[in-house]
Amino acid sequence: MIDSTRTGDEVALRGILRELERAMTGTPEATATTFARYTDGAYVLTGPGGLVSDRAEILEGLRRGTVKFSSYSMDDLRFRVEDGWGVVIGRASGEGVNPGGEVFSGDNRFTSVWIKSVEGWKLVAWQATPIQDR
C-alpha cells in the first residue's frame, strides 16, 4: 500500500529503485539495459572500497557479466525530494561474483543523488559504505 503522504516523485523513485533491484539479478544485457535507462551520462559510483567508477565502466562490466549478483536487495529507504532533485539513503545487500571471479557478499549503506530531466528521473551519483559488524 502506498502511503498517501508520499509525493508522486517519491513514489516514482521508489518504483525505479525496485526495478533496479530486480534487474541486478537478471541477465547481463537486461541488467545493463535497466541500469542505462535510469542513469545519467555523468553518473559516478564510489564503491564500498573507495574505488570510483563512471557509467561507461559499469555498463561494460554489466554487459560482459564480469560483475554478477546472485541476490540483491534494498531497504530502510529514506527520501528527500525537492524541485528537480532527490536524495535517497538506504541499505543495499548483495551477493555475487566480482570481476576477479571472487565471491562477495555484504551490506552497505548508500546515498544516491537523482535529477529529474525531461526523460524522467536519472541517477547521477551513488556512494556505498560497508556496514561494519558490531
mmCIF file of N, CA and C in Angstrom:
data_model
loop_
_atom_site.group_PDB
_atom_site.id
_atom_site.type_symbol
_atom_site.label_atom_id
_atom_site.label_comp_id
_atom_site.label_asym_id
_atom_site.label_seq_id
_atom_site.Cartn_x
_atom_site.Cartn_y
_atom_site.Cartn_z
ATOM 1 N N MET A 1 0.844 -1.179 0.000
ATOM 2 C CA MET A 1 0.000 0.000 0.000
ATOM 3 C C MET A 1 0.889 1.242 0.000
ATOM 4 N N ILE A 2 0.587 2.195 -0.822
ATOM 5 C CA ILE A 2 1.346 3.436 -0.903
ATOM 6 C C ILE A 2 0.836 4.402 0.158
ATOM 7 N N ASP A 3 1.759 4.945 0.929
ATOM 8 C CA ASP A 3 1.427 5.940 1.947
ATOM 9 C C ASP A 3 0.966 7.208 1.241
ATOM 10 N N SER A 4 -0.208 7.717 1.604
ATOM 11 C CA SER A 4 -0.776 8.882 0.920
ATOM 12 C C SER A 4 0.026 10.154 1.164
ATOM 13 N N THR A 5 0.933 10.148 2.148
ATOM 14 C CA THR A 5 1.748 11.334 2.398
ATOM 15 C C THR A 5 2.957 11.395 1.465
ATOM 16 N N ARG A 6 3.226 10.339 0.729
ATOM 17 C CA ARG A 6 4.355 10.330 -0.197
ATOM 18 C C ARG A 6 4.012 11.157 -1.424
ATOM 19 N N THR A 7 5.009 11.863 -1.924
ATOM 20 C CA THR A 7 4.799 12.647 -3.133
ATOM 21 C C THR A 7 4.849 11.736 -4.351
ATOM 22 N N GLY A 8 4.322 12.229 -5.467
ATOM 23 C CA GLY A 8 4.396 11.473 -6.709
ATOM 24 C C GLY A 8 5.829 11.184 -7.109
ATOM 25 N N ASP A 9 6.736 12.142 -6.865
ATOM 26 C CA ASP A 9 8.143 11.932 -7.204
ATOM 27 C C ASP A 9 8.763 10.853 -6.327
ATOM 28 N N GLU A 10 8.422 10.828 -5.047
ATOM 29 C CA GLU A 10 8.948 9.777 -4.172
ATOM 30 C C GLU A 10 8.441 8.410 -4.612
ATOM 31 N N VAL A 11 7.181 8.342 -4.966
ATOM 32 C CA VAL A 11 6.607 7.083 -5.453
ATOM 33 C C VAL A 11 7.337 6.646 -6.729
ATOM 34 N N ALA A 12 7.618 7.593 -7.622
ATOM 35 C CA ALA A 12 8.332 7.278 -8.866
ATOM 36 C C ALA A 12 9.740 6.761 -8.574
ATOM 37 N N LEU A 13 10.464 7.438 -7.680
ATOM 38 C CA LEU A 13 11.818 6.999 -7.333
ATOM 39 C C LEU A 13 11.802 5.627 -6.673
ATOM 40 N N ARG A 14 10.850 5.401 -5.799
ATOM 41 C CA ARG A 14 10.728 4.097 -5.136
ATOM 42 C C ARG A 14 10.513 2.995 -6.193
ATOM 43 N N GLY A 15 9.683 3.271 -7.186
ATOM 44 C CA GLY A 15 9.445 2.305 -8.255
ATOM 45 C C GLY A 15 10.696 2.031 -9.080
ATOM 46 N N ILE A 16 11.459 3.075 -9.374
ATOM 47 C CA ILE A 16 12.707 2.911 -10.127
ATOM 48 C C ILE A 16 13.689 2.063 -9.330
ATOM 49 N N LEU A 17 13.814 2.344 -8.029
ATOM 50 C CA LEU A 17 14.725 1.562 -7.196
ATOM 51 C C LEU A 17 14.319 0.092 -7.164
ATOM 52 N N ARG A 18 13.038 -0.189 -7.109
ATOM 53 C CA ARG A 18 12.570 -1.586 -7.126
ATOM 54 C C ARG A 18 12.886 -2.244 -8.472
ATOM 55 N N GLU A 19 12.735 -1.486 -9.553
ATOM 56 C CA GLU A 19 13.064 -2.032 -10.875
ATOM 57 C C GLU A 19 14.563 -2.322 -10.982
ATOM 58 N N LEU A 20 15.394 -1.401 -10.483
ATOM 59 C CA LEU A 20 16.841 -1.629 -10.476
ATOM 60 C C LEU A 20 17.196 -2.827 -9.598
ATOM 61 N N GLU A 21 16.543 -2.927 -8.459
ATOM 62 C CA GLU A 21 16.780 -4.041 -7.534
ATOM 63 C C GLU A 21 16.521 -5.382 -8.232
ATOM 64 N N ARG A 22 15.388 -5.498 -8.901
ATOM 65 C CA ARG A 22 15.048 -6.736 -9.626
ATOM 66 C C ARG A 22 16.028 -7.001 -10.772
ATOM 67 N N ALA A 23 16.430 -5.949 -11.470
ATOM 68 C CA ALA A 23 17.301 -6.107 -12.640
ATOM 69 C C ALA A 23 18.700 -6.589 -12.274
ATOM 70 N N MET A 24 19.158 -6.308 -11.068
ATOM 71 C CA MET A 24 20.533 -6.657 -10.694
ATOM 72 C C MET A 24 20.805 -8.158 -10.750
ATOM 73 N N THR A 25 19.775 -8.981 -10.627
ATOM 74 C CA THR A 25 19.978 -10.430 -10.678
ATOM 75 C C THR A 25 19.524 -11.031 -12.014
ATOM 76 N N GLY A 26 19.272 -10.180 -12.988
ATOM 77 C CA GLY A 26 18.834 -10.645 -14.304
ATOM 78 C C GLY A 26 20.003 -11.008 -15.199
ATOM 79 N N THR A 27 19.708 -11.206 -16.474
ATOM 80 C CA THR A 27 20.761 -11.487 -17.445
ATOM 81 C C THR A 27 21.660 -10.261 -17.570
ATOM 82 N N PRO A 28 22.912 -10.444 -17.992
ATOM 83 C CA PRO A 28 23.798 -9.286 -18.132
ATOM 84 C C PRO A 28 23.204 -8.172 -18.997
ATOM 85 N N GLU A 29 22.606 -8.523 -20.133
ATOM 86 C CA GLU A 29 22.056 -7.488 -21.020
ATOM 87 C C GLU A 29 20.865 -6.779 -20.384
ATOM 88 N N ALA A 30 19.992 -7.524 -19.717
ATOM 89 C CA ALA A 30 18.833 -6.909 -19.059
ATOM 90 C C ALA A 30 19.273 -5.987 -17.926
ATOM 91 N N THR A 31 20.270 -6.423 -17.166
ATOM 92 C CA THR A 31 20.793 -5.595 -16.079
ATOM 93 C C THR A 31 21.373 -4.301 -16.636
ATOM 94 N N ALA A 32 22.193 -4.415 -17.686
ATOM 95 C CA ALA A 32 22.816 -3.233 -18.290
ATOM 96 C C ALA A 32 21.775 -2.300 -18.893
ATOM 97 N N THR A 33 20.762 -2.856 -19.546
ATOM 98 C CA THR A 33 19.719 -2.035 -20.166
ATOM 99 C C THR A 33 18.959 -1.232 -19.118
ATOM 100 N N THR A 34 18.598 -1.867 -18.024
ATOM 101 C CA THR A 34 17.872 -1.166 -16.961
ATOM 102 C C THR A 34 18.759 -0.116 -16.316
ATOM 103 N N PHE A 35 20.018 -0.466 -16.044
ATOM 104 C CA PHE A 35 20.958 0.489 -15.462
ATOM 105 C C PHE A 35 21.110 1.700 -16.381
ATOM 106 N N ALA A 36 21.270 1.470 -17.676
ATOM 107 C CA ALA A 36 21.435 2.567 -18.636
ATOM 108 C C ALA A 36 20.203 3.465 -18.675
ATOM 109 N N ARG A 37 19.029 2.873 -18.579
ATOM 110 C CA ARG A 37 17.776 3.635 -18.640
ATOM 111 C C ARG A 37 17.682 4.660 -17.503
ATOM 112 N N TYR A 38 18.177 4.309 -16.335
ATOM 113 C CA TYR A 38 17.965 5.158 -15.159
ATOM 114 C C TYR A 38 19.199 5.906 -14.679
ATOM 115 N N THR A 39 20.300 5.862 -15.423
ATOM 116 C CA THR A 39 21.485 6.608 -15.013
ATOM 117 C C THR A 39 21.780 7.734 -15.993
ATOM 118 N N ASP A 40 22.240 8.840 -15.451
ATOM 119 C CA ASP A 40 22.659 10.000 -16.232
ATOM 120 C C ASP A 40 24.014 9.699 -16.873
ATOM 121 N N GLY A 41 24.309 10.344 -17.985
ATOM 122 C CA GLY A 41 25.593 10.156 -18.654
ATOM 123 C C GLY A 41 26.785 10.494 -17.785
ATOM 124 N N ALA A 42 26.604 11.363 -16.802
ATOM 125 C CA ALA A 42 27.692 11.765 -15.908
ATOM 126 C C ALA A 42 27.708 10.956 -14.608
ATOM 127 N N TYR A 43 26.964 9.851 -14.559
ATOM 128 C CA TYR A 43 26.870 9.032 -13.348
ATOM 129 C C TYR A 43 28.246 8.611 -12.839
ATOM 130 N N VAL A 44 28.407 8.666 -11.507
ATOM 131 C CA VAL A 44 29.636 8.233 -10.851
ATOM 132 C C VAL A 44 29.274 7.374 -9.644
ATOM 133 N N LEU A 45 29.967 6.252 -9.512
ATOM 134 C CA LEU A 45 29.815 5.364 -8.363
ATOM 135 C C LEU A 45 31.076 5.428 -7.523
ATOM 136 N N THR A 46 30.924 5.640 -6.233
ATOM 137 C CA THR A 46 32.013 5.452 -5.284
ATOM 138 C C THR A 46 31.659 4.192 -4.512
ATOM 139 N N GLY A 47 32.370 3.113 -4.804
ATOM 140 C CA GLY A 47 32.043 1.814 -4.237
ATOM 141 C C GLY A 47 32.460 1.666 -2.787
ATOM 142 N N PRO A 48 32.084 0.543 -2.173
ATOM 143 C CA PRO A 48 32.360 0.317 -0.757
ATOM 144 C C PRO A 48 33.845 0.337 -0.408
ATOM 145 N N GLY A 49 34.708 0.018 -1.367
ATOM 146 C CA GLY A 49 36.147 0.044 -1.125
ATOM 147 C C GLY A 49 36.799 1.367 -1.479
ATOM 148 N N GLY A 50 36.002 2.345 -1.919
ATOM 149 C CA GLY A 50 36.528 3.654 -2.264
ATOM 150 C C GLY A 50 36.864 3.834 -3.733
ATOM 151 N N LEU A 51 36.734 2.786 -4.535
ATOM 152 C CA LEU A 51 37.016 2.878 -5.966
ATOM 153 C C LEU A 51 35.924 3.695 -6.654
ATOM 154 N N VAL A 52 36.334 4.624 -7.504
ATOM 155 C CA VAL A 52 35.391 5.465 -8.243
ATOM 156 C C VAL A 52 35.288 4.935 -9.673
ATOM 157 N N SER A 53 34.053 4.717 -10.125
ATOM 158 C CA SER A 53 33.803 4.209 -11.478
ATOM 159 C C SER A 53 32.777 5.091 -12.166
ATOM 160 N N ASP A 54 32.930 5.255 -13.484
ATOM 161 C CA ASP A 54 31.941 6.039 -14.220
ATOM 162 C C ASP A 54 30.927 5.112 -14.893
ATOM 163 N N ARG A 55 29.944 5.716 -15.499
ATOM 164 C CA ARG A 55 28.835 4.975 -16.106
ATOM 165 C C ARG A 55 29.318 3.995 -17.169
ATOM 166 N N ALA A 56 30.228 4.435 -18.036
ATOM 167 C CA ALA A 56 30.714 3.578 -19.120
ATOM 168 C C ALA A 56 31.406 2.332 -18.570
ATOM 169 N N GLU A 57 32.222 2.498 -17.539
ATOM 170 C CA GLU A 57 32.911 1.350 -16.937
ATOM 171 C C GLU A 57 31.918 0.348 -16.353
ATOM 172 N N ILE A 58 30.925 0.869 -15.667
ATOM 173 C CA ILE A 58 29.939 -0.005 -15.031
ATOM 174 C C ILE A 58 29.109 -0.727 -16.086
ATOM 175 N N LEU A 59 28.656 -0.001 -17.098
ATOM 176 C CA LEU A 59 27.870 -0.634 -18.164
ATOM 177 C C LEU A 59 28.656 -1.744 -18.858
ATOM 178 N N GLU A 60 29.921 -1.513 -19.112
ATOM 179 C CA GLU A 60 30.755 -2.532 -19.752
ATOM 180 C C GLU A 60 30.827 -3.788 -18.881
ATOM 181 N N GLY A 61 31.051 -3.602 -17.585
ATOM 182 C CA GLY A 61 31.103 -4.747 -16.667
ATOM 183 C C GLY A 61 29.784 -5.491 -16.578
ATOM 184 N N LEU A 62 28.682 -4.747 -16.580
ATOM 185 C CA LEU A 62 27.366 -5.390 -16.526
ATOM 186 C C LEU A 62 27.080 -6.167 -17.807
ATOM 187 N N ARG A 63 27.400 -5.570 -18.961
ATOM 188 C CA ARG A 63 27.150 -6.244 -20.247
ATOM 189 C C ARG A 63 27.971 -7.525 -20.400
ATOM 190 N N ARG A 64 29.208 -7.463 -19.942
ATOM 191 C CA ARG A 64 30.092 -8.630 -20.043
ATOM 192 C C ARG A 64 29.776 -9.684 -18.984
ATOM 193 N N GLY A 65 29.038 -9.290 -17.964
ATOM 194 C CA GLY A 65 28.743 -10.218 -16.876
ATOM 195 C C GLY A 65 29.910 -10.410 -15.928
ATOM 196 N N THR A 66 30.893 -9.487 -15.961
ATOM 197 C CA THR A 66 32.043 -9.617 -15.062
ATOM 198 C C THR A 66 31.677 -9.287 -13.619
ATOM 199 N N VAL A 67 30.603 -8.550 -13.441
ATOM 200 C CA VAL A 67 30.015 -8.357 -12.115
ATOM 201 C C VAL A 67 28.627 -8.967 -12.196
ATOM 202 N N LYS A 68 28.372 -9.952 -11.365
ATOM 203 C CA LYS A 68 27.091 -10.659 -11.420
ATOM 204 C C LYS A 68 26.570 -10.868 -10.003
ATOM 205 N N PHE A 69 25.346 -10.403 -9.766
ATOM 206 C CA PHE A 69 24.709 -10.583 -8.466
ATOM 207 C C PHE A 69 23.820 -11.823 -8.493
ATOM 208 N N SER A 70 23.947 -12.661 -7.467
ATOM 209 C CA SER A 70 23.017 -13.783 -7.302
ATOM 210 C C SER A 70 21.837 -13.361 -6.437
ATOM 211 N N SER A 71 22.057 -12.348 -5.603
ATOM 212 C CA SER A 71 20.956 -11.747 -4.836
ATOM 213 C C SER A 71 21.278 -10.273 -4.621
ATOM 214 N N TYR A 72 20.231 -9.455 -4.561
ATOM 215 C CA TYR A 72 20.413 -8.017 -4.345
ATOM 216 C C TYR A 72 19.106 -7.450 -3.806
ATOM 217 N N SER A 73 19.207 -6.673 -2.742
ATOM 218 C CA SER A 73 18.004 -6.044 -2.189
ATOM 219 C C SER A 73 18.358 -4.698 -1.573
ATOM 220 N N MET A 74 17.353 -3.830 -1.510
ATOM 221 C CA MET A 74 17.480 -2.522 -0.863
ATOM 222 C C MET A 74 16.338 -2.367 0.129
ATOM 223 N N ASP A 75 16.655 -1.774 1.280
ATOM 224 C CA ASP A 75 15.607 -1.492 2.257
ATOM 225 C C ASP A 75 16.011 -0.288 3.103
ATOM 226 N N ASP A 76 15.216 -0.004 4.109
ATOM 227 C CA ASP A 76 15.440 1.139 5.003
ATOM 228 C C ASP A 76 15.638 2.427 4.196
ATOM 229 N N LEU A 77 14.770 2.631 3.207
ATOM 230 C CA LEU A 77 14.899 3.767 2.293
ATOM 231 C C LEU A 77 14.350 5.045 2.913
ATOM 232 N N ARG A 78 15.116 6.119 2.764
ATOM 233 C CA ARG A 78 14.710 7.450 3.222
ATOM 234 C C ARG A 78 14.860 8.411 2.051
ATOM 235 N N PHE A 79 13.837 9.217 1.829
ATOM 236 C CA PHE A 79 13.773 10.089 0.653
ATOM 237 C C PHE A 79 13.763 11.555 1.047
ATOM 238 N N ARG A 80 14.449 12.349 0.232
ATOM 239 C CA ARG A 80 14.330 13.807 0.274
ATOM 240 C C ARG A 80 14.194 14.229 -1.177
ATOM 241 N N VAL A 81 13.015 14.711 -1.542
ATOM 242 C CA VAL A 81 12.741 15.083 -2.930
ATOM 243 C C VAL A 81 12.289 16.530 -2.964
ATOM 244 N N GLU A 82 12.940 17.327 -3.795
ATOM 245 C CA GLU A 82 12.609 18.736 -3.983
ATOM 246 C C GLU A 82 12.428 18.986 -5.475
ATOM 247 N N ASP A 83 12.324 20.248 -5.861
ATOM 248 C CA ASP A 83 12.137 20.611 -7.272
ATOM 249 C C ASP A 83 13.299 20.129 -8.135
ATOM 250 N N GLY A 84 13.090 19.057 -8.860
ATOM 251 C CA GLY A 84 14.068 18.611 -9.836
ATOM 252 C C GLY A 84 15.219 17.780 -9.312
ATOM 253 N N TRP A 85 15.266 17.496 -8.016
ATOM 254 C CA TRP A 85 16.349 16.664 -7.488
ATOM 255 C C TRP A 85 15.841 15.827 -6.320
ATOM 256 N N GLY A 86 16.585 14.779 -6.032
ATOM 257 C CA GLY A 86 16.235 13.924 -4.910
ATOM 258 C C GLY A 86 17.462 13.217 -4.371
ATOM 259 N N VAL A 87 17.404 12.886 -3.089
ATOM 260 C CA VAL A 87 18.440 12.099 -2.429
ATOM 261 C C VAL A 87 17.745 10.921 -1.767
ATOM 262 N N VAL A 88 18.286 9.738 -1.972
ATOM 263 C CA VAL A 88 17.755 8.542 -1.325
ATOM 264 C C VAL A 88 18.897 7.897 -0.552
ATOM 265 N N ILE A 89 18.636 7.616 0.711
ATOM 266 C CA ILE A 89 19.591 6.931 1.576
ATOM 267 C C ILE A 89 18.958 5.604 1.959
ATOM 268 N N GLY A 90 19.750 4.547 1.989
ATOM 269 C CA GLY A 90 19.200 3.250 2.355
ATOM 270 C C GLY A 90 20.274 2.220 2.606
ATOM 271 N N ARG A 91 19.830 0.970 2.679
ATOM 272 C CA ARG A 91 20.738 -0.162 2.863
ATOM 273 C C ARG A 91 20.601 -1.074 1.647
ATOM 274 N N ALA A 92 21.740 -1.483 1.100
ATOM 275 C CA ALA A 92 21.769 -2.431 -0.014
ATOM 276 C C ALA A 92 22.522 -3.677 0.440
ATOM 277 N N SER A 93 21.955 -4.827 0.149
ATOM 278 C CA SER A 93 22.581 -6.104 0.499
ATOM 279 C C SER A 93 22.709 -6.928 -0.769
ATOM 280 N N GLY A 94 23.863 -7.545 -0.947
ATOM 281 C CA GLY A 94 24.033 -8.336 -2.153
ATOM 282 C C GLY A 94 25.055 -9.436 -2.009
ATOM 283 N N GLU A 95 24.932 -10.410 -2.907
ATOM 284 C CA GLU A 95 25.897 -11.495 -3.052
ATOM 285 C C GLU A 95 26.132 -11.692 -4.533
ATOM 286 N N GLY A 96 27.354 -12.080 -4.873
ATOM 287 C CA GLY A 96 27.639 -12.313 -6.271
ATOM 288 C C GLY A 96 29.095 -12.622 -6.513
ATOM 289 N N VAL A 97 29.541 -12.331 -7.745
ATOM 290 C CA VAL A 97 30.914 -12.572 -8.166
ATOM 291 C C VAL A 97 31.458 -11.272 -8.740
ATOM 292 N N ASN A 98 32.670 -10.888 -8.314
ATOM 293 C CA ASN A 98 33.278 -9.644 -8.793
ATOM 294 C C ASN A 98 34.097 -9.898 -10.062
ATOM 295 N N PRO A 99 34.654 -8.835 -10.679
ATOM 296 C CA PRO A 99 35.404 -9.019 -11.933
ATOM 297 C C PRO A 99 36.588 -9.976 -11.812
ATOM 298 N N GLY A 100 37.133 -10.129 -10.603
ATOM 299 C CA GLY A 100 38.243 -11.060 -10.401
ATOM 300 C C GLY A 100 37.802 -12.496 -10.206
ATOM 301 N N GLY A 101 36.489 -12.738 -10.272
ATOM 302 C CA GLY A 101 35.966 -14.082 -10.097
ATOM 303 C C GLY A 101 35.775 -14.486 -8.647
ATOM 304 N N GLU A 102 35.964 -13.542 -7.742
ATOM 305 C CA GLU A 102 35.813 -13.837 -6.319
ATOM 306 C C GLU A 102 34.369 -13.631 -5.886
ATOM 307 N N VAL A 103 33.906 -14.528 -5.031
ATOM 308 C CA VAL A 103 32.563 -14.412 -4.476
ATOM 309 C C VAL A 103 32.569 -13.308 -3.428
ATOM 310 N N PHE A 104 31.525 -12.493 -3.431
ATOM 311 C CA PHE A 104 31.406 -11.438 -2.426
ATOM 312 C C PHE A 104 30.008 -11.447 -1.836
ATOM 313 N N SER A 105 29.902 -10.900 -0.659
ATOM 314 C CA SER A 105 28.597 -10.650 -0.047
ATOM 315 C C SER A 105 28.785 -9.531 0.954
ATOM 316 N N GLY A 106 27.741 -8.762 1.158
ATOM 317 C CA GLY A 106 27.859 -7.686 2.124
ATOM 318 C C GLY A 106 26.655 -6.785 2.156
ATOM 319 N N ASP A 107 26.646 -5.997 3.205
ATOM 320 C CA ASP A 107 25.614 -4.990 3.410
ATOM 321 C C ASP A 107 26.286 -3.625 3.400
ATOM 322 N N ASN A 108 25.678 -2.686 2.695
ATOM 323 C CA ASN A 108 26.212 -1.329 2.596
ATOM 324 C C ASN A 108 25.121 -0.313 2.860
ATOM 325 N N ARG A 109 25.502 0.794 3.455
ATOM 326 C CA ARG A 109 24.646 1.971 3.484
ATOM 327 C C ARG A 109 24.975 2.736 2.215
ATOM 328 N N PHE A 110 23.947 3.285 1.574
ATOM 329 C CA PHE A 110 24.205 4.044 0.355
ATOM 330 C C PHE A 110 23.516 5.397 0.409
ATOM 331 N N THR A 111 24.093 6.327 -0.330
ATOM 332 C CA THR A 111 23.484 7.624 -0.596
ATOM 333 C C THR A 111 23.452 7.769 -2.107
ATOM 334 N N SER A 112 22.275 8.038 -2.649
ATOM 335 C CA SER A 112 22.143 8.213 -4.094
ATOM 336 C C SER A 112 21.546 9.583 -4.384
ATOM 337 N N VAL A 113 22.045 10.197 -5.446
ATOM 338 C CA VAL A 113 21.603 11.531 -5.849
ATOM 339 C C VAL A 113 20.943 11.416 -7.218
ATOM 340 N N TRP A 114 19.746 12.007 -7.340
ATOM 341 C CA TRP A 114 18.925 11.907 -8.539
ATOM 342 C C TRP A 114 18.576 13.291 -9.067
ATOM 343 N N ILE A 115 18.450 13.399 -10.398
ATOM 344 C CA ILE A 115 17.934 14.620 -11.015
ATOM 345 C C ILE A 115 16.723 14.244 -11.865
ATOM 346 N N LYS A 116 15.814 15.186 -11.977
ATOM 347 C CA LYS A 116 14.641 14.962 -12.821
ATOM 348 C C LYS A 116 14.862 15.707 -14.127
ATOM 349 N N SER A 117 14.926 14.948 -15.216
ATOM 350 C CA SER A 117 15.153 15.531 -16.539
ATOM 351 C C SER A 117 13.885 15.370 -17.374
ATOM 352 N N VAL A 118 13.944 15.824 -18.604
ATOM 353 C CA VAL A 118 12.800 15.648 -19.499
ATOM 354 C C VAL A 118 12.538 14.162 -19.765
ATOM 355 N N GLU A 119 13.554 13.326 -19.566
ATOM 356 C CA GLU A 119 13.423 11.879 -19.749
ATOM 357 C C GLU A 119 12.959 11.173 -18.477
ATOM 358 N N GLY A 120 12.765 11.918 -17.406
ATOM 359 C CA GLY A 120 12.387 11.318 -16.125
ATOM 360 C C GLY A 120 13.541 11.366 -15.138
ATOM 361 N N TRP A 121 13.414 10.606 -14.067
ATOM 362 C CA TRP A 121 14.434 10.589 -13.019
ATOM 363 C C TRP A 121 15.681 9.843 -13.483
ATOM 364 N N LYS A 122 16.850 10.456 -13.228
ATOM 365 C CA LYS A 122 18.140 9.864 -13.582
ATOM 366 C C LYS A 122 19.059 9.889 -12.365
ATOM 367 N N LEU A 123 19.735 8.786 -12.152
ATOM 368 C CA LEU A 123 20.701 8.654 -11.065
ATOM 369 C C LEU A 123 22.016 9.280 -11.500
ATOM 370 N N VAL A 124 22.561 10.208 -10.694
ATOM 371 C CA VAL A 124 23.818 10.862 -11.052
ATOM 372 C C VAL A 124 24.981 10.436 -10.168
ATOM 373 N N ALA A 125 24.698 9.975 -8.946
ATOM 374 C CA ALA A 125 25.788 9.556 -8.059
ATOM 375 C C ALA A 125 25.277 8.531 -7.056
ATOM 376 N N TRP A 126 26.154 7.594 -6.723
ATOM 377 C CA TRP A 126 25.860 6.555 -5.732
ATOM 378 C C TRP A 126 27.134 6.357 -4.927
ATOM 379 N N GLN A 127 27.019 6.427 -3.627
ATOM 380 C CA GLN A 127 28.159 6.200 -2.741
ATOM 381 C C GLN A 127 27.768 5.119 -1.750
ATOM 382 N N ALA A 128 28.608 4.102 -1.596
ATOM 383 C CA ALA A 128 28.311 2.983 -0.705
ATOM 384 C C ALA A 128 29.378 2.867 0.377
ATOM 385 N N THR A 129 28.931 2.606 1.597
ATOM 386 C CA THR A 129 29.816 2.419 2.744
ATOM 387 C C THR A 129 29.477 1.087 3.400
ATOM 388 N N PRO A 130 30.481 0.218 3.591
ATOM 389 C CA PRO A 130 30.194 -1.066 4.226
ATOM 390 C C PRO A 130 29.640 -0.880 5.641
ATOM 391 N N ILE A 131 28.683 -1.728 5.987
ATOM 392 C CA ILE A 131 28.164 -1.749 7.353
ATOM 393 C C ILE A 131 29.063 -2.688 8.145
ATOM 394 N N GLN A 132 29.694 -2.158 9.163
ATOM 395 C CA GLN A 132 30.614 -2.941 9.980
ATOM 396 C C GLN A 132 29.854 -3.782 10.993
ATOM 397 N N ASP A 133 30.352 -4.986 11.247
ATOM 398 C CA ASP A 133 29.772 -5.812 12.309
ATOM 399 C C ASP A 133 29.993 -5.118 13.639
ATOM 400 N N ARG A 134 28.989 -5.201 14.479
ATOM 401 C CA ARG A 134 29.119 -4.551 15.792
ATOM 402 C C ARG A 134 29.407 -5.564 16.849
#
